[in-house]
CSV table of C-alpha atoms and ligand atoms in Angstrom, one decimal:
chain,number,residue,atom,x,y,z
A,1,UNK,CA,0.0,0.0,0.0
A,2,UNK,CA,0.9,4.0,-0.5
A,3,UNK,CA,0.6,6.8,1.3
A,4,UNK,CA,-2.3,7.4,-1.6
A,5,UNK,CA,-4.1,4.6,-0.5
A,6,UNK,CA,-4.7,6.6,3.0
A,7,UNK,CA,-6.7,9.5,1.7
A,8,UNK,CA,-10.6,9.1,2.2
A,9,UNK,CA,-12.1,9.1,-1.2
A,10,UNK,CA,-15.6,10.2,0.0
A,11,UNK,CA,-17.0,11.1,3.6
A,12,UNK,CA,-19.8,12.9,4.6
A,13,UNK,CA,-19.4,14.0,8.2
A,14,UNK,CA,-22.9,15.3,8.5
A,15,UNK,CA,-24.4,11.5,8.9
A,16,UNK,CA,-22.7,12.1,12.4
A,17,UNK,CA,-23.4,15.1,14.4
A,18,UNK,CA,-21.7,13.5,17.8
A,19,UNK,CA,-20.6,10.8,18.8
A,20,UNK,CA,-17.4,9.1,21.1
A,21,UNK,CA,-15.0,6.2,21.3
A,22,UNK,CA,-12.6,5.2,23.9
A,23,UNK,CA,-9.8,2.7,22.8
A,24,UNK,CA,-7.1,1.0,25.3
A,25,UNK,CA,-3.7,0.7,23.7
A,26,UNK,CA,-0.6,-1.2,25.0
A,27,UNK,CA,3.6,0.5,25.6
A,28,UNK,CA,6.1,-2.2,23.5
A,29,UNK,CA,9.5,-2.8,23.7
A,30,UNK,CA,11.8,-3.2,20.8
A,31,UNK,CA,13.7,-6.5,20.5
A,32,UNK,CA,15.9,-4.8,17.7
A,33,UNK,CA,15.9,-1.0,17.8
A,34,UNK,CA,14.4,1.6,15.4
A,35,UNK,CA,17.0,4.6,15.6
A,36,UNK,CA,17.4,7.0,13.1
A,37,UNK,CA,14.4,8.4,10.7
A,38,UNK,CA,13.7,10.1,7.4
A,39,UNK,CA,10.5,12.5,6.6
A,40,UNK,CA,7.9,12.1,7.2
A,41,UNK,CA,8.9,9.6,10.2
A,42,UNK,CA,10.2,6.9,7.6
A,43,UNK,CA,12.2,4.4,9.8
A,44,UNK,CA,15.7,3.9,8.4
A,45,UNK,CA,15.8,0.4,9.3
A,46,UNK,CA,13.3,-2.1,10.4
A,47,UNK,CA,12.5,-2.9,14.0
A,48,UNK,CA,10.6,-5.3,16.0
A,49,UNK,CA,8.9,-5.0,19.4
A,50,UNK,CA,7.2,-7.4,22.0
A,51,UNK,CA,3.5,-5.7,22.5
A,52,UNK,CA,3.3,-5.2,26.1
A,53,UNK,CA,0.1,-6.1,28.0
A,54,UNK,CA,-0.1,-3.6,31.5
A,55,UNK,CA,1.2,-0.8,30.1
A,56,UNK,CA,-1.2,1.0,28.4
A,57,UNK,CA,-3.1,3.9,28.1
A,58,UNK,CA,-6.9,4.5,27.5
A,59,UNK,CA,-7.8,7.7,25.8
A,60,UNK,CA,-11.4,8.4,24.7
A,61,UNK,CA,-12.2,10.6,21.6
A,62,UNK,CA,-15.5,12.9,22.4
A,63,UNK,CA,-16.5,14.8,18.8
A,64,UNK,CA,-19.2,16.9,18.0
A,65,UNK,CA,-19.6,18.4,14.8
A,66,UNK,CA,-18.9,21.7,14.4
A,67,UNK,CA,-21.4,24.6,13.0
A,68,UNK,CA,-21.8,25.6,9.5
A,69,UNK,CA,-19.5,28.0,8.0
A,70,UNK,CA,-21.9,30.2,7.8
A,71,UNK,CA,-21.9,30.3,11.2
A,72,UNK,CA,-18.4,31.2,12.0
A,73,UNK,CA,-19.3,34.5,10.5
A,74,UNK,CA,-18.0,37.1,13.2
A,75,UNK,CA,-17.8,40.7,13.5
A,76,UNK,CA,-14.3,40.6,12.9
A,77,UNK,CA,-15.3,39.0,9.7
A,78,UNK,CA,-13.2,36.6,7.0
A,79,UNK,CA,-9.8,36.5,8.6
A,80,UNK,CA,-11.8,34.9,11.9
A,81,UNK,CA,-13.5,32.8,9.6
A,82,UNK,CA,-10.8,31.3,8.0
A,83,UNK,CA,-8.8,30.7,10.8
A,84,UNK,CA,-12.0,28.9,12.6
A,85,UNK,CA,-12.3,27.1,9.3
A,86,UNK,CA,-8.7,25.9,9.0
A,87,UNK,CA,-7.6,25.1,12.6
A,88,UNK,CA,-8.4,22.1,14.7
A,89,UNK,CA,-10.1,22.7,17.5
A,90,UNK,CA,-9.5,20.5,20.6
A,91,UNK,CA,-9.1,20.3,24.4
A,92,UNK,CA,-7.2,17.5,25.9
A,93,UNK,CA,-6.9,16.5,29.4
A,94,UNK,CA,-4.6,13.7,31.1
A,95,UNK,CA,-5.9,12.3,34.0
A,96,UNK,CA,-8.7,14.2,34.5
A,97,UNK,CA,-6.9,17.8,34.5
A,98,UNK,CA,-6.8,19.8,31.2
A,99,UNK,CA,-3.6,20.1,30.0
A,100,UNK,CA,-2.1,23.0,27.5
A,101,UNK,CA,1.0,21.3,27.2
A,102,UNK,CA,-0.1,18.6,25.4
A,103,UNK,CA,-1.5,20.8,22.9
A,104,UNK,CA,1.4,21.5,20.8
A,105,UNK,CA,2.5,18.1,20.1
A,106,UNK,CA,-1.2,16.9,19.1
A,107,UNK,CA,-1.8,19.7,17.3
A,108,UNK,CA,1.0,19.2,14.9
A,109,UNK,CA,0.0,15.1,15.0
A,110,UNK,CA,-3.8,16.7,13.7
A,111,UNK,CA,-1.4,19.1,11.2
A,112,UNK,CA,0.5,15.6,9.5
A,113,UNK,CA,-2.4,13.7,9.2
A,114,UNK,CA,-4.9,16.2,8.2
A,115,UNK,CA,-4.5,15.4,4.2
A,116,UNK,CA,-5.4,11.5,5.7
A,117,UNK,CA,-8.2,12.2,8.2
A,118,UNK,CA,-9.8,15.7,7.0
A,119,UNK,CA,-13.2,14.6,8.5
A,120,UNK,CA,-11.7,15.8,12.0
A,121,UNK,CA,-11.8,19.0,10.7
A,122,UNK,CA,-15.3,19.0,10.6
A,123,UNK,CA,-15.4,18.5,14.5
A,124,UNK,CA,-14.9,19.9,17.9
A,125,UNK,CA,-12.4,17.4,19.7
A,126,UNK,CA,-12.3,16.7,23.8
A,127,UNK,CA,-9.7,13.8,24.2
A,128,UNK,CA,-9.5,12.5,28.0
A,129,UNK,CA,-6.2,10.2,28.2
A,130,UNK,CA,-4.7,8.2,31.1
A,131,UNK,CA,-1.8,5.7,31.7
A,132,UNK,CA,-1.8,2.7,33.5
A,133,UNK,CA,2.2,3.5,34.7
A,134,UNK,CA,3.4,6.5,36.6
A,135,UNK,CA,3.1,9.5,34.6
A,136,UNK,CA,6.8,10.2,35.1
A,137,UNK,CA,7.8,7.0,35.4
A,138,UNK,CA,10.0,7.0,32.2
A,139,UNK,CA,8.3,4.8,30.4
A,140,UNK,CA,7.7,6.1,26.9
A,141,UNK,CA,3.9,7.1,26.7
A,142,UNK,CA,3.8,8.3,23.6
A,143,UNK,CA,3.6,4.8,21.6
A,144,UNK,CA,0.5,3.7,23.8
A,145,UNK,CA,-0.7,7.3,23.8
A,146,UNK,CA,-0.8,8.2,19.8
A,147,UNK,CA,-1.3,4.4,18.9
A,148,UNK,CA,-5.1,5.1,21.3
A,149,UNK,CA,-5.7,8.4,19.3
A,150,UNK,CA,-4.8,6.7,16.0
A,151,UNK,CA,-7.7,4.5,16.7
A,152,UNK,CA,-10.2,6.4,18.0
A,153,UNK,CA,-9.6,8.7,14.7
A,154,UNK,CA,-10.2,5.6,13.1
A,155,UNK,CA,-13.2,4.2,14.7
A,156,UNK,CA,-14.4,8.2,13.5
A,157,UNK,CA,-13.7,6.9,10.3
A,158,UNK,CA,-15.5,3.8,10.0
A,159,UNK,CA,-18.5,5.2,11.0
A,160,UNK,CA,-18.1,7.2,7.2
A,161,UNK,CA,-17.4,3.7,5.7
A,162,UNK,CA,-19.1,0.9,7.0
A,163,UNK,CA,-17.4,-1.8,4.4
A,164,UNK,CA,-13.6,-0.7,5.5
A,165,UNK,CA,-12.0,-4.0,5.8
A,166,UNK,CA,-10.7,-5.0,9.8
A,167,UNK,CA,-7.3,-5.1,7.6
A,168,UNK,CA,-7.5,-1.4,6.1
A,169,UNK,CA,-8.6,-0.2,9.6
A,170,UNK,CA,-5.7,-1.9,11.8
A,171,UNK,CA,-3.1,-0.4,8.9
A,172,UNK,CA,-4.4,3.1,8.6
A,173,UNK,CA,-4.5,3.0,12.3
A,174,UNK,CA,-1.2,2.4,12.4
A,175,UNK,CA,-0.2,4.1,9.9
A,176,UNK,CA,-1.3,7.4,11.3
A,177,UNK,CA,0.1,6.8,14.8
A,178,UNK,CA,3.2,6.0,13.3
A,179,UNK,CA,3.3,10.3,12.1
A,180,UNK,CA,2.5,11.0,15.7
A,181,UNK,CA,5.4,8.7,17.0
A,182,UNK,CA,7.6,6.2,14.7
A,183,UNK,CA,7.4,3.4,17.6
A,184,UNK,CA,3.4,3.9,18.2
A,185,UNK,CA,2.7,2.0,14.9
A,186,UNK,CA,4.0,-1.1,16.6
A,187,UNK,CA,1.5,-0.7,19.3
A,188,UNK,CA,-1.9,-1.5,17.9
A,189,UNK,CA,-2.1,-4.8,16.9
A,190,UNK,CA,-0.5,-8.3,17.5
A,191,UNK,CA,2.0,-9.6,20.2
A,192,UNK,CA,5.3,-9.7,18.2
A,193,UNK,CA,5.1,-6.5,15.7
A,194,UNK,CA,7.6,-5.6,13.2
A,195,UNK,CA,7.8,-2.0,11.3
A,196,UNK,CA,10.1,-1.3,8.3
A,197,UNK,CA,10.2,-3.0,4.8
A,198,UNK,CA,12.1,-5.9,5.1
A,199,UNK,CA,12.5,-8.8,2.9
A,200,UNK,CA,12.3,-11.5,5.1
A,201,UNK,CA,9.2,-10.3,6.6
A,202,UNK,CA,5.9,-10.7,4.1
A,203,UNK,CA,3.9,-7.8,3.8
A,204,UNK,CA,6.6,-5.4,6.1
A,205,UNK,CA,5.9,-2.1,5.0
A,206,UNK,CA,7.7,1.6,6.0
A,207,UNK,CA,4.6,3.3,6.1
A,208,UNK,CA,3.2,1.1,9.2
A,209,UNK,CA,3.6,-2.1,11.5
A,210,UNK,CA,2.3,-5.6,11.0
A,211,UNK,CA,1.9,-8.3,12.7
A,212,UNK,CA,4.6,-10.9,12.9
A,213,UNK,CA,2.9,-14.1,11.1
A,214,UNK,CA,5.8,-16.3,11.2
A,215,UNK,CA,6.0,-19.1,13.4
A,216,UNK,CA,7.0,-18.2,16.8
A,217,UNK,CA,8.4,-20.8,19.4
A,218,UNK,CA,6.5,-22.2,22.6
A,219,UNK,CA,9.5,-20.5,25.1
A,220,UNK,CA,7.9,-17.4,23.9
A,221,UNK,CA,4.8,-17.5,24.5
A,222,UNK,CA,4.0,-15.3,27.6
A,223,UNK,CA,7.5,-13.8,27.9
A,224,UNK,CA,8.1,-11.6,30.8
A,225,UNK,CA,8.9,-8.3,31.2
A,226,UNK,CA,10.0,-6.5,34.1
A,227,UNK,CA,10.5,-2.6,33.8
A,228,UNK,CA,12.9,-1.7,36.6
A,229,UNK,CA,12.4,2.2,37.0
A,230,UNK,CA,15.8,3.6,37.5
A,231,UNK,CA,15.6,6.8,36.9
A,232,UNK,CA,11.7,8.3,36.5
A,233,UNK,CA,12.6,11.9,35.6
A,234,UNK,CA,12.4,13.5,32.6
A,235,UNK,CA,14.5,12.4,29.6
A,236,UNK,CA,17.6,15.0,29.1
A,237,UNK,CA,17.6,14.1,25.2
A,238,UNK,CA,14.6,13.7,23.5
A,239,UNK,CA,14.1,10.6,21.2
A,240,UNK,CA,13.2,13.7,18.4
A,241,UNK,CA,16.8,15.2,18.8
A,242,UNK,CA,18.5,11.7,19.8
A,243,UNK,CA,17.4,10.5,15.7
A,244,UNK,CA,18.3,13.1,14.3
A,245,UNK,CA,21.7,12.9,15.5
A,246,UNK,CA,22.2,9.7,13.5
A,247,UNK,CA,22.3,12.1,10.1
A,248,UNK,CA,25.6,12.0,9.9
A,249,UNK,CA,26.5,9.7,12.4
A,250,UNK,CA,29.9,8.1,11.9
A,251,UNK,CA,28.5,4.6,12.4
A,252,UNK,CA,25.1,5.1,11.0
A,253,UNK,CA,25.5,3.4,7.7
A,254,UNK,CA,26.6,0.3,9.2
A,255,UNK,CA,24.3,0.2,12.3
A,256,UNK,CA,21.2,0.3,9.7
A,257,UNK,CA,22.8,-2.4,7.9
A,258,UNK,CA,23.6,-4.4,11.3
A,259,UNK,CA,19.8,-4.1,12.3
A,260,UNK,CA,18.2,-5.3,8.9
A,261,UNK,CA,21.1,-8.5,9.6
A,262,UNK,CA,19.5,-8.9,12.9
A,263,UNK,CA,16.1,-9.0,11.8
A,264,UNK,CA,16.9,-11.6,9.4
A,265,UNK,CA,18.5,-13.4,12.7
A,266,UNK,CA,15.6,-12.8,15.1
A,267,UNK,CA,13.2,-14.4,12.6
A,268,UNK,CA,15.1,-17.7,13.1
A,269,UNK,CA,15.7,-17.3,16.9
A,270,UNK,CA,11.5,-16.4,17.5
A,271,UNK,CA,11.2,-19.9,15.3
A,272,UNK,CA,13.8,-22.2,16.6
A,273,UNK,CA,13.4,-21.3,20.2
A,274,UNK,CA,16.9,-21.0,20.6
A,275,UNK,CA,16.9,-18.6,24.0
A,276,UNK,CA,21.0,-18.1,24.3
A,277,UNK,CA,21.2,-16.6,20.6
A,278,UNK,CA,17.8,-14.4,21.5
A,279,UNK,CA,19.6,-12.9,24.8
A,280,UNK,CA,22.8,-12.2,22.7
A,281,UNK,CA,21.2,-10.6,19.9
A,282,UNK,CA,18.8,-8.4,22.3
A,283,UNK,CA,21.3,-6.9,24.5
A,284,UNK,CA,23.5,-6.4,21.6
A,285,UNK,CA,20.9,-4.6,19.7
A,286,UNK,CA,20.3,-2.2,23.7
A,287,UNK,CA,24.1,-1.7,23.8
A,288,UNK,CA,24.0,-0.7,20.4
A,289,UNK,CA,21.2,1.7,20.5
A,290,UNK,CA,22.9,3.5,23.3
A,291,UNK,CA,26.3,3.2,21.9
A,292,UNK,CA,24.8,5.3,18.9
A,293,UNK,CA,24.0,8.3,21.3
A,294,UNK,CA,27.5,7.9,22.8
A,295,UNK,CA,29.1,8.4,19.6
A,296,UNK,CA,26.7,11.2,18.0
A,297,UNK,CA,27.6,14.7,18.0
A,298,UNK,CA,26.4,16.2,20.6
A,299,UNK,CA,27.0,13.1,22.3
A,300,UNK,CA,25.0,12.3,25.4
A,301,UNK,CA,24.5,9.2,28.0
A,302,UNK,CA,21.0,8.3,29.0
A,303,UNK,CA,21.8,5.7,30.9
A,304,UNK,CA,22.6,6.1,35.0
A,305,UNK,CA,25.0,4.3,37.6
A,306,UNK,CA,22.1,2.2,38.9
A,307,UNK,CA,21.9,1.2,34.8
A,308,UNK,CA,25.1,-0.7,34.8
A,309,UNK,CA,24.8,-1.9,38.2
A,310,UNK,CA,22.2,-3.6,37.1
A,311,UNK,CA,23.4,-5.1,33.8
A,312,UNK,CA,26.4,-6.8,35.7
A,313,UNK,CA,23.9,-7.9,38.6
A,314,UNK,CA,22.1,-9.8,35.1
A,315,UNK,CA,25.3,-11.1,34.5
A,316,UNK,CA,26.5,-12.7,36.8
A,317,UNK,CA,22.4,-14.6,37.5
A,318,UNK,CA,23.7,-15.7,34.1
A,319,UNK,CA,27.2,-16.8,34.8
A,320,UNK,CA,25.8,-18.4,38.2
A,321,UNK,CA,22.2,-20.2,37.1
A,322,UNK,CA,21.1,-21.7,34.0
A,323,UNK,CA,19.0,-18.6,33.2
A,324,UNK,CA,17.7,-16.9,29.8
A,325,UNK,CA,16.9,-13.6,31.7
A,326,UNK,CA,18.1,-10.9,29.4
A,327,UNK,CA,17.9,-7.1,29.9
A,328,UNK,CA,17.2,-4.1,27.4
A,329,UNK,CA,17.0,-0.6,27.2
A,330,UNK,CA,14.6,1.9,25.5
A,331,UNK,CA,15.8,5.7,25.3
A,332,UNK,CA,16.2,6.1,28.5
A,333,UNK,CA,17.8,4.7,32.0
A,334,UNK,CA,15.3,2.1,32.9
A,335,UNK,CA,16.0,-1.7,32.3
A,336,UNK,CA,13.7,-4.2,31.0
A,337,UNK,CA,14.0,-7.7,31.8
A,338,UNK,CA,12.7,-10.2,29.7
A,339,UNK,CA,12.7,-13.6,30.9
A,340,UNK,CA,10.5,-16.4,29.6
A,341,UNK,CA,7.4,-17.6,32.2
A,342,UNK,CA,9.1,-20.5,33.4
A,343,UNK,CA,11.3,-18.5,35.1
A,344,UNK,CA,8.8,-16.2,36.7
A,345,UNK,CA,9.3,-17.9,40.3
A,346,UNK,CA,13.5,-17.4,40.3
A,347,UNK,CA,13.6,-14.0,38.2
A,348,UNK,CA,10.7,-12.6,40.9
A,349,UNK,CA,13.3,-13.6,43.7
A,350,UNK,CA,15.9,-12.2,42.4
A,351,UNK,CA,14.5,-8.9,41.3
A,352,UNK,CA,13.3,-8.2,45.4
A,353,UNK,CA,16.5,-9.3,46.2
A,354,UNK,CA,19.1,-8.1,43.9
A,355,UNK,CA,17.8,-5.2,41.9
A,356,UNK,CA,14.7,-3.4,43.7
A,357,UNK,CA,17.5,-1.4,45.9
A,358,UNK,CA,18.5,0.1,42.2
A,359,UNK,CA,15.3,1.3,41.7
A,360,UNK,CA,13.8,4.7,42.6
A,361,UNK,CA,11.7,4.4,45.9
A,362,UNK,CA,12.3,0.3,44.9
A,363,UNK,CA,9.8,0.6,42.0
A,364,UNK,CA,9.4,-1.9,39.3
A,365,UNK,CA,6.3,-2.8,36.9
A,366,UNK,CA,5.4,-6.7,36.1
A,367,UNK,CA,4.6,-7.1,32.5
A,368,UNK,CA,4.0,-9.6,30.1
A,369,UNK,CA,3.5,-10.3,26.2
A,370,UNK,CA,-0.3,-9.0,25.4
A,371,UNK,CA,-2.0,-9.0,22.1
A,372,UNK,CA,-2.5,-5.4,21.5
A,373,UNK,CA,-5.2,-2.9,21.4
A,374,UNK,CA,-9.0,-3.0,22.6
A,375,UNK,CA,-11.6,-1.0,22.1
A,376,UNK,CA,-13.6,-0.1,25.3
B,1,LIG,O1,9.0,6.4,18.6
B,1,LIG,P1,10.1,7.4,19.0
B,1,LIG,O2,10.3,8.4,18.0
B,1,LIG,O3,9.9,7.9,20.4
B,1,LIG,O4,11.5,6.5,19.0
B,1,LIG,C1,11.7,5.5,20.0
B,1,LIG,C2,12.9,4.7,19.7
B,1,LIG,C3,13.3,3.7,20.7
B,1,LIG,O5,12.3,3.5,21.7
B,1,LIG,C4,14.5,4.1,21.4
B,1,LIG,C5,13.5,2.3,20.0
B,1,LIG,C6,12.3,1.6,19.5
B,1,LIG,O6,12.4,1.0,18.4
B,1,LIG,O7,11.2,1.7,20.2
């Protein structure tokens, strides 16, 4: 599919006059990193993610339709009019308090995908949104939270054209969350998601994520993963900045190339089961990612003390047990340990033991493989 194949032929928005949808969407975690981006948010190589399952965010979509022109007819006359005419016009509030801040990233999201959804145009727009983590826990918010208003725009959409295919609305859906935030589009549907045209991978596409439809071995069914919240401040480098510091990069040609390789890889290890070539590859790909904003220019550190204390406390469980507990890292200083079921019982044990102390006020988040998002 195109980017042509997005743009609503027909709609007529006054069938609806109001109407609202609420949509709960899950956080993932890449397996092999997307770092690095061309416009408009075109990954430069393809990535993979677990879909989480407690992570998530519910945001519900309240529209009404707007007047007529006619009656945006002010005293001040046609310059009011036009504006009224070509600006969105929303509120939004996170967790019950209305927040301005927001409003600047959303509104440009509602600029990018205007030519794809012009319908919301026709509407006044109150989103309500929510997380089911600490706001400021570090954990990225904005997959779960543009892959939920991706949908709800969708399920706007559908009510336009009742005959849109389950398959056209899961790929627009993702589609358009992926011009709100590149990793987003991995958070809609499936438990093992890959974004980026690759030719392993049937169907893979730049423009959005799809489900991963190989075969995928029993020892990953319901993997684990463990969010140990190291640091739960705000990010000193913004993913934005932090990609486009790999124009240029010294290392970027070959790190696009390496990731591509590891997909190809990671198809084989989900297959085969093989759990020692699975931790290898995915704390390569973490060290990697992070070894990318080492080397950029500005160059910058995300990770913390507590960060490596904990990697070598992983390490040695390794060296010591017979374990496949693996750790990696998003943009940011928090750890994710992924660990298959079976090991629940030992990896629990050790995390209260070992690692809690590392944590801010000894917090943590238990998570596990989910299937992606529902509509409430
Ligand atoms: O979706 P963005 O633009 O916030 O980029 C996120 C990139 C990483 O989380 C670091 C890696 C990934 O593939 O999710």
């Amino acid at each position: 599919m195109t980017e042509q194949d997005f743009i609503p032929q027909y709609y007529d928005s006054s069938i609806l006059t109001e109407g609202s949808y609420t949509w709960k969407t899950p956080s993932n975690i890449a397996l092999v990193k997307y770092w690095g981006k061309k416009d408009p948010q075109i990954p430069e190589n393809t990535s993979i993610s677990f879909t989480l399952n407690n992570c998530h965010t519910i945001t519900s979509m309240e529209f009404i339709k707007r007047r007529s022109e006619s009656d945006h007819i002010s005293d001040q006359g046609e310059t009011l009019k036009q504006v009224q005419r070509d600006e969105m016009n929303f509120e939004i509030y996170f967790e019950g308090e209305k927040k301005e801040a927001f409003k600047p990233k959303i509104a440009s999201f509602f600029e990018r995908i205007k030519r794809y959804a012009p319908y919301l145009n026709d509407y006044n727009i109150v989103i309500n949104s929510k997380n089911s983590f600490p706001h400021s826990s570090g954990i990225a918010s904005s997959a779960s939270g543009m892959s939920a208003l991706a949908l709800c725009i969708m399920s706007l959409e559908k009510e336009f054209n009742v005959s849109m295919t389950d398959d056209y609305f899961y790929k627009k859906a993702s589609f358009l969350a992926r011009l709100g935030s590149g990793s987003a589009c991995r958070s809609i549907k499936g438990e093992i998601v890959v974004w980026g045209k690759h030719e392993l991978i049937a169907g893979s596409s730049d423009l959005y994520g799809v489900e991963f439809a190989d075969e995928v071995h029993e020892s990953f069914k319901n993997y684990q993963d463990t969010i140990l919240l190291v640091d739960t401040g705000e990010k000193q480098v913004s993913s934005t900045v932090g990609h486009g510091l790999m124009h240029g990069h010294p290392f970027a040609k070959e790190r696009f190339k390496q990731a591509e390789e590891n997909i190809s890889k990671i198809k084989t290890v989900l297959k085969s089961g093989d759990l020692k070539t699975f931790v290898n590859l995915v704390e390569s790909e973490a060290l990697t990612l992070h070894s990318m904003m080492m080397t950029s220019n500005p160059y910058f550190i995300l990770m913390k003390p507590n960060t490596l204390k904990i990697i070598n406390k992983i390490w040695e469980y390794r060296a010591t047990t017979n374990s496949n507990l693996c750790f990696t890292l998003d943009a940011g200083a928090n750890v994710h340990l992924l660990f298959p079921v079976i090991e629940k019982e030992n990896v629990s044990k050790f995390v209260e033991k070992e690692l809690a102390q590392y944590c801010q006020n000894n917090q943590y988040i238990c998570d596990i493989v989910g299937n992606g998002a529902t509509l409430l």
